[in-house]
mmCIF file of C-alpha atoms and ligand atoms in Angstrom:
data_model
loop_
_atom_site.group_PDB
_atom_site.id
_atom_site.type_symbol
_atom_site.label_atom_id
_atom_site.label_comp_id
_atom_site.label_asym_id
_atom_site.label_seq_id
_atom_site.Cartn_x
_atom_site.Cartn_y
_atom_site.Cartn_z
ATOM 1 C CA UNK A 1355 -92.874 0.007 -48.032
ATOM 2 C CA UNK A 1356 -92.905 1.198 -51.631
ATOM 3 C CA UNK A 1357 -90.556 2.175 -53.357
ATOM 4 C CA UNK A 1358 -90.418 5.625 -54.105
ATOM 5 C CA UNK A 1359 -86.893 5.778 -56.219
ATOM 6 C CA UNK A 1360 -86.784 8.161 -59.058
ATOM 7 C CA UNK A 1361 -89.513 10.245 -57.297
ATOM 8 C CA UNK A 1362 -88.176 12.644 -55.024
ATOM 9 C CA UNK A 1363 -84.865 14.984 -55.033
ATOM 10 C CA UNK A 1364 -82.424 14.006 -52.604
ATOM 11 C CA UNK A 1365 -81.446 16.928 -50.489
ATOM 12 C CA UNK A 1366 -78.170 17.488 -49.207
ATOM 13 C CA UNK A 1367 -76.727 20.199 -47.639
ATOM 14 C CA UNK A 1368 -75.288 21.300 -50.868
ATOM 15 C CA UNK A 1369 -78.500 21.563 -52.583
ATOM 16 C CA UNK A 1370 -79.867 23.483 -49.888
ATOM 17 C CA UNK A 1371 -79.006 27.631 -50.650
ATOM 18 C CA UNK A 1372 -76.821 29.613 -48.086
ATOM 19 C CA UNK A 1373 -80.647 31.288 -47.176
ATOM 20 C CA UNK A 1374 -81.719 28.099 -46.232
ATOM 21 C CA UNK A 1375 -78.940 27.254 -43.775
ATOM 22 C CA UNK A 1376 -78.938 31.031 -42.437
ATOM 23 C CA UNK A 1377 -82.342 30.398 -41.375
ATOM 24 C CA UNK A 1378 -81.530 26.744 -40.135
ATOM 25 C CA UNK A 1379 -78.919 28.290 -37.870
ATOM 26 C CA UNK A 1380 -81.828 31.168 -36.993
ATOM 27 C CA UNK A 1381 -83.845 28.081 -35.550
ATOM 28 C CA UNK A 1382 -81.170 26.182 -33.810
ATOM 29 C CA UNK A 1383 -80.321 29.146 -31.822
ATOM 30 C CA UNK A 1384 -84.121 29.444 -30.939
ATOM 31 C CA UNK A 1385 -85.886 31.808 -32.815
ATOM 32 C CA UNK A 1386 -88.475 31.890 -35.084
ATOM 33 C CA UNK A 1387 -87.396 32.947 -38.897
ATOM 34 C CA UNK A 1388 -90.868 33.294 -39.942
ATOM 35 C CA UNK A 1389 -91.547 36.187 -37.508
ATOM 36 C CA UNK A 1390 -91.373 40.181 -39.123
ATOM 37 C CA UNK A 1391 -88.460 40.905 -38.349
ATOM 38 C CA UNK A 1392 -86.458 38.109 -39.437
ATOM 39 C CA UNK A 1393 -87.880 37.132 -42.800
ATOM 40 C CA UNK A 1394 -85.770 38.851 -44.570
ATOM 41 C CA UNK A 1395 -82.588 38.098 -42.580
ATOM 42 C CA UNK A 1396 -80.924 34.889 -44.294
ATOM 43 C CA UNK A 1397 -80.967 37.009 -47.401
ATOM 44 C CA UNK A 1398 -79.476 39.693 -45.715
ATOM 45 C CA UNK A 1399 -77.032 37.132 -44.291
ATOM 46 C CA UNK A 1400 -75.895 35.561 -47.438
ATOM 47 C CA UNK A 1401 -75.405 38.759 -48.758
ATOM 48 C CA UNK A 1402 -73.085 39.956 -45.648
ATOM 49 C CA UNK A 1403 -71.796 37.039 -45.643
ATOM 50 C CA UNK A 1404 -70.177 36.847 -49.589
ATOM 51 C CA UNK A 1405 -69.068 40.883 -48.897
ATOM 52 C CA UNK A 1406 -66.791 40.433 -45.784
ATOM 53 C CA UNK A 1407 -65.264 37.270 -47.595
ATOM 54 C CA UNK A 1408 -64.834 38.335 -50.871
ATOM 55 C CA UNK A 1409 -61.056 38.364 -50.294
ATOM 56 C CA UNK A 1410 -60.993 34.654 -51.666
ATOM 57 C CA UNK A 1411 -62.491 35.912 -55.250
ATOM 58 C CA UNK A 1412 -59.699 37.689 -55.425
ATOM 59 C CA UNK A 1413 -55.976 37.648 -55.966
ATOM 60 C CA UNK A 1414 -52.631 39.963 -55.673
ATOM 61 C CA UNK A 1415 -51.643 39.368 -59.072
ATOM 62 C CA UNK A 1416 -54.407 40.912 -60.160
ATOM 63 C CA UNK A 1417 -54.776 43.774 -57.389
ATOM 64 C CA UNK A 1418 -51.290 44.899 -58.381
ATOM 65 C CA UNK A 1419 -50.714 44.095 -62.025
ATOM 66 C CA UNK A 1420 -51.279 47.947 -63.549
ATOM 67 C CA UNK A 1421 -49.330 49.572 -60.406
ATOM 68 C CA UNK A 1422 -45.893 48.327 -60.318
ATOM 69 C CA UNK A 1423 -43.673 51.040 -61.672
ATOM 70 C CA UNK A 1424 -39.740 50.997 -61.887
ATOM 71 C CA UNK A 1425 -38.024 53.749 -60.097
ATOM 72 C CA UNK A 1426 -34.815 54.968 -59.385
ATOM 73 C CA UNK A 1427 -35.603 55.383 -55.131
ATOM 74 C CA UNK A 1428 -34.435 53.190 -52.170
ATOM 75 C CA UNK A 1429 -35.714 55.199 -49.418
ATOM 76 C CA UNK A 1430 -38.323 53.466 -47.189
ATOM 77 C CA UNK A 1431 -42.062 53.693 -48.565
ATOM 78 C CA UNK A 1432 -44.642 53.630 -45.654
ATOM 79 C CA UNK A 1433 -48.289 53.637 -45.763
ATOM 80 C CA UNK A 1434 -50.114 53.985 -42.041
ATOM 81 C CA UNK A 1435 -53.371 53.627 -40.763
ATOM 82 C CA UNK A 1436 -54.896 51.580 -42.762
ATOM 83 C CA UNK A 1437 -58.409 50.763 -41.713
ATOM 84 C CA UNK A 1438 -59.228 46.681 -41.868
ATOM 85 C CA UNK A 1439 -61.862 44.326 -41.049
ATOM 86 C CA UNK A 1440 -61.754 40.970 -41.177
ATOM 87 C CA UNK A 1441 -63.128 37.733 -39.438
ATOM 88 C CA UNK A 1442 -61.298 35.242 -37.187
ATOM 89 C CA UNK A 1443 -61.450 31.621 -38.737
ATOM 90 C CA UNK A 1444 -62.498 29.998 -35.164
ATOM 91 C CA UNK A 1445 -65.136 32.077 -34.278
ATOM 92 C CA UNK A 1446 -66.481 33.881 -37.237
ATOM 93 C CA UNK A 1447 -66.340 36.806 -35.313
ATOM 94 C CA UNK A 1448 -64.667 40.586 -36.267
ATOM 95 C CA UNK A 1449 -60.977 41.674 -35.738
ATOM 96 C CA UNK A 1450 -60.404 44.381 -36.876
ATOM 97 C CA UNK A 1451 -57.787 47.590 -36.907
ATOM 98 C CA UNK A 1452 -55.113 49.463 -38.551
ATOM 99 C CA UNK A 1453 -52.382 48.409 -40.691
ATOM 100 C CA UNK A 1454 -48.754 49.754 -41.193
ATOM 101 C CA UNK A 1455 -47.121 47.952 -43.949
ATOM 102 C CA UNK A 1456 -43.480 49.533 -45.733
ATOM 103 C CA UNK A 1457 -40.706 48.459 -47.511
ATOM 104 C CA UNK A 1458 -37.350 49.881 -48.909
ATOM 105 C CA UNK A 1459 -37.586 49.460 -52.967
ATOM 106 C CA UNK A 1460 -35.333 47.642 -54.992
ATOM 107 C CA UNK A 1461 -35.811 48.894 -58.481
ATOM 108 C CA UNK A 1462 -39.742 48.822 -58.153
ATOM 109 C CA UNK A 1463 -42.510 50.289 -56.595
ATOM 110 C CA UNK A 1464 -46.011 49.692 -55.753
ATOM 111 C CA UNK A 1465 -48.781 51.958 -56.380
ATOM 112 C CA UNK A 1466 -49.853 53.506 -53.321
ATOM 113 C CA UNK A 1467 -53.518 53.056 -53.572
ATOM 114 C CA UNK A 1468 -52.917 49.355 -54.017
ATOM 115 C CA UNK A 1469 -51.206 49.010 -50.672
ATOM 116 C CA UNK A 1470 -55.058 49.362 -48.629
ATOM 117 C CA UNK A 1471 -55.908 47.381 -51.654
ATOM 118 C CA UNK A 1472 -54.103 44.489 -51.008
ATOM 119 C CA UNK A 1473 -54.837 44.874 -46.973
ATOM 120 C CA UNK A 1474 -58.249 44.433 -47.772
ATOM 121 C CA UNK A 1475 -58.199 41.511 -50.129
ATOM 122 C CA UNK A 1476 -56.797 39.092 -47.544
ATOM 123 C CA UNK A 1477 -58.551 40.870 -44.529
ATOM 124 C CA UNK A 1478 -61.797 39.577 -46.851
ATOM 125 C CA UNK A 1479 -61.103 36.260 -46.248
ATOM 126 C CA UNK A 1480 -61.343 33.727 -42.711
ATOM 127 C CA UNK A 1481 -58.370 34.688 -40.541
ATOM 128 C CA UNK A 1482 -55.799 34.629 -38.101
ATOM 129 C CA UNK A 1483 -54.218 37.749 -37.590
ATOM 130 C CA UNK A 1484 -50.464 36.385 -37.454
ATOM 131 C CA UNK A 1485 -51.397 34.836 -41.257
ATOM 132 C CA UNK A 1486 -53.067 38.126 -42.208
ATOM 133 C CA UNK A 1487 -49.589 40.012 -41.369
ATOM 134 C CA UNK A 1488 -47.591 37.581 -42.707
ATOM 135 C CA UNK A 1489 -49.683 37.111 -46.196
ATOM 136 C CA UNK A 1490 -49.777 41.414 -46.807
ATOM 137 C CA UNK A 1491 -46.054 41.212 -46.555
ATOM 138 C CA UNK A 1492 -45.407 38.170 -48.525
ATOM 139 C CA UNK A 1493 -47.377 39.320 -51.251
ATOM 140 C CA UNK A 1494 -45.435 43.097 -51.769
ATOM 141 C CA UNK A 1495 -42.359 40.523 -51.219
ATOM 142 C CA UNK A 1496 -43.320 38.348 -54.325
ATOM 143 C CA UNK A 1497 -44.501 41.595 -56.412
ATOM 144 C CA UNK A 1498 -41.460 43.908 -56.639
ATOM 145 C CA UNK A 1499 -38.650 41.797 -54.614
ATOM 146 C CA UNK A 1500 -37.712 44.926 -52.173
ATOM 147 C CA UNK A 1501 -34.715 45.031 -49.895
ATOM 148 C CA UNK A 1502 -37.544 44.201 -47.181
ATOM 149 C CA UNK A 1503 -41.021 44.621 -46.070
ATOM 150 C CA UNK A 1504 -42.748 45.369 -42.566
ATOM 151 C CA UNK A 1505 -46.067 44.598 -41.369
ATOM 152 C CA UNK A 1506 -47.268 45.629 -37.952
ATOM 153 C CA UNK A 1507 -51.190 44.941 -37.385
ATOM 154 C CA UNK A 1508 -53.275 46.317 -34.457
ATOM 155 C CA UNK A 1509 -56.454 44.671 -33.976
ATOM 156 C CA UNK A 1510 -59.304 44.387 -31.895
ATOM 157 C CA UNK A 1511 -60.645 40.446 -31.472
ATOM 158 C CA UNK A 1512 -64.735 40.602 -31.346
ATOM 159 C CA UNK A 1513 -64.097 36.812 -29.958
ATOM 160 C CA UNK A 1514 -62.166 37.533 -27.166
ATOM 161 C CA UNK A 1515 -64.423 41.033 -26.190
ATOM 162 C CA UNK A 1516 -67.886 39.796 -26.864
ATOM 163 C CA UNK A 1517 -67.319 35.863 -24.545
ATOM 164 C CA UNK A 1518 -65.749 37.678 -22.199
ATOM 165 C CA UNK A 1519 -61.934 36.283 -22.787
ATOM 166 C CA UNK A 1520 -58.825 38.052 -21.824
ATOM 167 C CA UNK A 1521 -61.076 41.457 -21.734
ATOM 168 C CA UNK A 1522 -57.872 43.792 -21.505
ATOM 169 C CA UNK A 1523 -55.553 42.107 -23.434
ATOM 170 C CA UNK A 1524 -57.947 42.458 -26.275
ATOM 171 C CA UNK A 1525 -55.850 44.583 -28.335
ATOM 172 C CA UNK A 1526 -53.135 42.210 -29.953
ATOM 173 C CA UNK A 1527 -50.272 43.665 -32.113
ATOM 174 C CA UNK A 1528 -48.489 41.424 -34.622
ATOM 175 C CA UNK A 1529 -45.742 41.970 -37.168
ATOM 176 C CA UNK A 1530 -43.819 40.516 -40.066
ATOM 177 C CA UNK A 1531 -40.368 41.863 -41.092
ATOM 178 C CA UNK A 1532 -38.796 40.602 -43.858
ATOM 179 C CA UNK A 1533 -35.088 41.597 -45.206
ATOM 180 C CA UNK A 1534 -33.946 44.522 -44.202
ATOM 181 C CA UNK A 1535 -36.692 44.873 -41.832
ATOM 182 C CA UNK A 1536 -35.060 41.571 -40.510
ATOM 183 C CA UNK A 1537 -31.219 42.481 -40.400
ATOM 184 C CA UNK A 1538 -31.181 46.139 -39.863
ATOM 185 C CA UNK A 1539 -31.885 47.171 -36.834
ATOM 186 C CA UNK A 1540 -31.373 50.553 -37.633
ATOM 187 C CA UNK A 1541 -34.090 50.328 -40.468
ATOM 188 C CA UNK A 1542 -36.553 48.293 -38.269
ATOM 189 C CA UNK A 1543 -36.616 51.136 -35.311
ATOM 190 C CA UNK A 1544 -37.145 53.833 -37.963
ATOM 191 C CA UNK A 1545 -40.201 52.195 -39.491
ATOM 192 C CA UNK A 1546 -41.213 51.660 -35.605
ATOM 193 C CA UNK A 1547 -40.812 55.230 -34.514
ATOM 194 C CA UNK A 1548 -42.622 56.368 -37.950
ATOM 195 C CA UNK A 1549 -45.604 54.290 -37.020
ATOM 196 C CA UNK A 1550 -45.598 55.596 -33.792
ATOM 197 C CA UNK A 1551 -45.395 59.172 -34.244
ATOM 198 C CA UNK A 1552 -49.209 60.544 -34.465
ATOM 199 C CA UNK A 1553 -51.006 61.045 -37.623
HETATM 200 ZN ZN1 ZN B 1213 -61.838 34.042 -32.712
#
Protein backbone atom coordinates (compact mmCIF):
# COMPACT_ATOMS: atom_id res chain seq x y z
CA UNK A 1 0.00 0.00 0.00
CA UNK A 2 1.52 3.43 -0.52
CA UNK A 3 2.17 5.59 1.57
CA UNK A 4 0.14 8.48 1.62
CA UNK A 5 1.78 10.48 4.82
CA UNK A 6 1.92 14.17 4.54
CA UNK A 7 -1.06 14.02 2.09
CA UNK A 8 -4.22 14.10 3.74
CA UNK A 9 -5.62 16.01 7.03
CA UNK A 10 -6.28 13.82 9.78
CA UNK A 11 -9.75 14.34 11.06
CA UNK A 12 -10.70 14.10 14.48
CA UNK A 13 -13.61 14.92 16.14
CA UNK A 14 -12.13 18.17 17.13
CA UNK A 15 -11.49 19.29 13.71
CA UNK A 16 -14.84 18.47 12.74
CA UNK A 17 -17.32 21.91 13.51
CA UNK A 18 -20.28 21.59 16.04
CA UNK A 19 -22.49 21.67 12.38
CA UNK A 20 -20.87 18.72 11.43
CA UNK A 21 -21.62 16.63 14.52
CA UNK A 22 -25.30 18.20 14.73
CA UNK A 23 -25.87 16.65 11.50
CA UNK A 24 -23.92 13.36 12.46
CA UNK A 25 -26.32 13.01 15.37
CA UNK A 26 -29.31 14.02 12.62
CA UNK A 27 -28.19 10.68 10.81
CA UNK A 28 -27.69 8.39 13.69
CA UNK A 29 -31.12 9.02 14.82
CA UNK A 30 -32.30 8.19 11.18
CA UNK A 31 -32.96 10.99 9.19
CA UNK A 32 -31.76 12.45 6.31
CA UNK A 33 -29.90 16.06 6.85
CA UNK A 34 -29.79 16.71 3.27
CA UNK A 35 -33.62 16.81 2.95
CA UNK A 36 -35.47 20.70 2.92
CA UNK A 37 -36.24 20.91 5.91
CA UNK A 38 -33.26 20.02 7.73
CA UNK A 39 -30.43 21.69 5.85
CA UNK A 40 -30.32 24.35 7.71
CA UNK A 41 -30.78 22.70 11.13
CA UNK A 42 -27.10 21.96 12.52
CA UNK A 43 -26.60 25.66 12.06
CA UNK A 44 -29.56 26.38 13.78
CA UNK A 45 -28.38 23.85 16.39
CA UNK A 46 -25.01 25.21 17.07
CA UNK A 47 -26.45 28.38 17.39
CA UNK A 48 -29.18 27.14 20.12
CA UNK A 49 -26.91 25.30 21.39
CA UNK A 50 -23.97 28.22 22.44
CA UNK A 51 -27.31 30.54 23.66
CA UNK A 52 -28.83 28.19 26.34
CA UNK A 53 -25.14 27.53 27.59
CA UNK A 54 -23.70 30.69 27.56
CA UNK A 55 -23.74 30.66 31.38
CA UNK A 56 -20.08 29.17 31.24
CA UNK A 57 -18.76 32.50 29.26
CA UNK A 58 -19.69 34.10 32.01
CA UNK A 59 -18.93 34.84 35.63
CA UNK A 60 -20.52 36.51 38.99
CA UNK A 61 -17.71 38.70 39.49
CA UNK A 62 -18.40 40.26 36.61
CA UNK A 63 -22.40 40.13 36.65
CA UNK A 64 -22.23 41.96 39.97
CA UNK A 65 -19.15 44.14 40.03
CA UNK A 66 -21.03 47.80 39.28
CA UNK A 67 -24.14 46.78 41.65
CA UNK A 68 -22.94 46.22 45.06
CA UNK A 69 -23.83 49.26 47.08
CA UNK A 70 -23.27 49.78 50.95
CA UNK A 71 -26.33 50.49 52.91
CA UNK A 72 -27.40 51.11 56.19
CA UNK A 73 -30.62 48.20 56.00
CA UNK A 74 -30.86 44.67 57.56
CA UNK A 75 -34.30 43.88 56.69
CA UNK A 76 -34.76 40.82 54.40
CA UNK A 77 -34.37 41.61 50.51
CA UNK A 78 -36.52 39.18 48.36
CA UNK A 79 -36.81 38.91 44.73
CA UNK A 80 -39.72 36.23 43.44
CA UNK A 81 -40.63 34.73 40.39
CA UNK A 82 -37.93 34.67 38.59
CA UNK A 83 -38.37 33.00 35.26
CA UNK A 84 -35.33 30.28 34.40
CA UNK A 85 -34.39 27.83 31.90
CA UNK A 86 -31.81 25.68 31.97
CA UNK A 87 -30.72 22.09 30.83
CA UNK A 88 -30.20 18.94 32.95
CA UNK A 89 -26.50 17.62 32.56
CA UNK A 90 -27.79 13.81 32.01
CA UNK A 91 -30.17 14.30 29.53
CA UNK A 92 -29.66 17.55 27.80
CA UNK A 93 -33.09 18.12 28.22
CA UNK A 94 -35.09 21.53 29.76
CA UNK A 95 -35.89 22.25 33.50
CA UNK A 96 -37.07 24.96 33.92
CA UNK A 97 -39.17 27.40 36.52
CA UNK A 98 -39.19 30.14 38.95
CA UNK A 99 -36.72 31.26 41.35
CA UNK A 100 -37.03 32.90 44.89
CA UNK A 101 -33.70 33.86 46.11
CA UNK A 102 -33.33 36.59 49.48
CA UNK A 103 -31.08 37.45 51.97
CA UNK A 104 -30.87 39.76 55.11
CA UNK A 105 -27.88 42.43 54.31
CA UNK A 106 -24.96 42.91 56.25
CA UNK A 107 -23.61 46.26 55.30
CA UNK A 108 -24.16 45.58 51.45
CA UNK A 109 -26.55 45.15 48.94
CA UNK A 110 -27.01 43.79 45.58
CA UNK A 111 -28.53 45.50 42.76
CA UNK A 112 -31.82 44.20 42.13
CA UNK A 113 -31.68 43.71 38.47
CA UNK A 114 -28.59 41.60 38.98
CA UNK A 115 -30.40 39.09 41.14
CA UNK A 116 -32.39 37.45 37.61
CA UNK A 117 -28.99 38.25 36.34
CA UNK A 118 -27.11 36.00 38.20
CA UNK A 119 -30.16 33.24 38.04
CA UNK A 120 -29.63 33.19 34.54
CA UNK A 121 -25.90 32.95 34.25
CA UNK A 122 -25.70 29.56 35.99
CA UNK A 123 -29.19 28.38 34.68
CA UNK A 124 -27.00 28.89 31.13
CA UNK A 125 -24.89 26.28 31.89
CA UNK A 126 -25.40 21.96 32.13
CA UNK A 127 -27.27 21.31 35.38
CA UNK A 128 -28.60 19.74 38.26
CA UNK A 129 -31.09 21.63 39.91
CA UNK A 130 -29.81 20.98 43.64
CA UNK A 131 -26.22 22.63 42.19
CA UNK A 132 -28.18 25.38 40.42
CA UNK A 133 -29.80 26.38 43.99
CA UNK A 134 -26.91 25.92 45.77
CA UNK A 135 -24.44 27.95 43.21
CA UNK A 136 -27.22 31.28 43.05
CA UNK A 137 -26.88 31.33 46.77
CA UNK A 138 -23.26 30.79 47.13
CA UNK A 139 -22.48 33.36 44.80
CA UNK A 140 -24.74 36.48 46.67
CA UNK A 141 -22.90 34.65 49.78
CA UNK A 142 -19.32 35.36 48.39
CA UNK A 143 -20.44 38.96 46.95
CA UNK A 144 -21.70 40.99 49.94
CA UNK A 145 -21.22 38.36 52.99
CA UNK A 146 -25.07 38.78 54.27
CA UNK A 147 -26.38 37.48 57.56
CA UNK A 148 -27.85 34.65 55.13
CA UNK A 149 -29.24 33.78 51.84
CA UNK A 150 -32.29 31.54 50.62
CA UNK A 151 -32.84 29.82 47.50
CA UNK A 152 -36.00 27.89 46.79
CA UNK A 153 -36.25 26.62 42.98
CA UNK A 154 -39.42 25.20 41.32
CA UNK A 155 -38.84 23.42 38.24
CA UNK A 156 -40.29 21.43 35.70
CA UNK A 157 -37.79 18.33 34.41
CA UNK A 158 -38.39 17.94 30.38
CA UNK A 159 -36.45 14.43 31.18
CA UNK A 160 -38.66 13.06 33.49
CA UNK A 161 -42.11 14.48 31.41
CA UNK A 162 -41.09 13.80 27.88
CA UNK A 163 -39.67 9.51 28.74
CA UNK A 164 -42.43 9.17 30.63
CA UNK A 165 -40.63 9.04 34.32
CA UNK A 166 -42.28 9.83 37.54
CA UNK A 167 -45.07 11.84 35.34
CA UNK A 168 -46.64 13.56 38.56
CA UNK A 169 -43.89 14.07 40.58
CA UNK A 170 -42.48 16.15 37.81
CA UNK A 171 -42.47 19.30 39.62
CA UNK A 172 -39.38 19.15 42.07
CA UNK A 173 -38.74 22.00 44.61
CA UNK A 174 -35.23 22.50 46.02
CA UNK A 175 -33.67 25.00 48.39
CA UNK A 176 -30.48 26.34 49.88
CA UNK A 177 -30.45 28.34 53.16
CA UNK A 178 -27.53 29.67 54.33
CA UNK A 179 -27.00 31.69 57.82
CA UNK A 180 -29.72 33.04 59.11
CA UNK A 181 -31.83 31.27 56.72
CA UNK A 182 -30.11 28.24 58.50
CA UNK A 183 -30.49 29.15 62.32
CA UNK A 184 -33.54 31.23 62.45
CA UNK A 185 -36.39 29.64 62.18
CA UNK A 186 -38.31 32.55 62.59
CA UNK A 187 -36.51 34.21 59.51
CA UNK A 188 -36.72 30.98 57.37
CA UNK A 189 -40.80 30.73 57.73
CA UNK A 190 -41.07 34.43 56.85
CA UNK A 191 -39.14 34.14 53.60
CA UNK A 192 -41.43 30.84 53.14
CA UNK A 193 -44.76 32.49 53.70
CA UNK A 194 -43.48 35.59 51.44
CA UNK A 195 -42.86 33.21 48.60
CA UNK A 196 -45.98 31.73 49.07
CA UNK A 197 -48.30 34.49 49.22
CA UNK A 198 -49.53 35.20 45.42
CA UNK A 199 -47.97 37.67 43.21
ZN1 LIG B 1 -32.35 14.80 33.03
Amino acid sequence: MASMSGSLEEVTLASLSTEDLYREILSRVGEDPTRDGLLDTPKRMAKSMAYLTRGYTMDATAVLHDALFDVDYDEMVIVKEIEFFSMCEHHLLPFFGKAHVAYVPNGKVVGLSKIPRLVDMFARRLQVQERLTREIADAIDEAIHPQGVAVILEAQHLCMMMRGVEKQHSATTTSAMLGVFKSQLQTRNEFLSLVRRAG
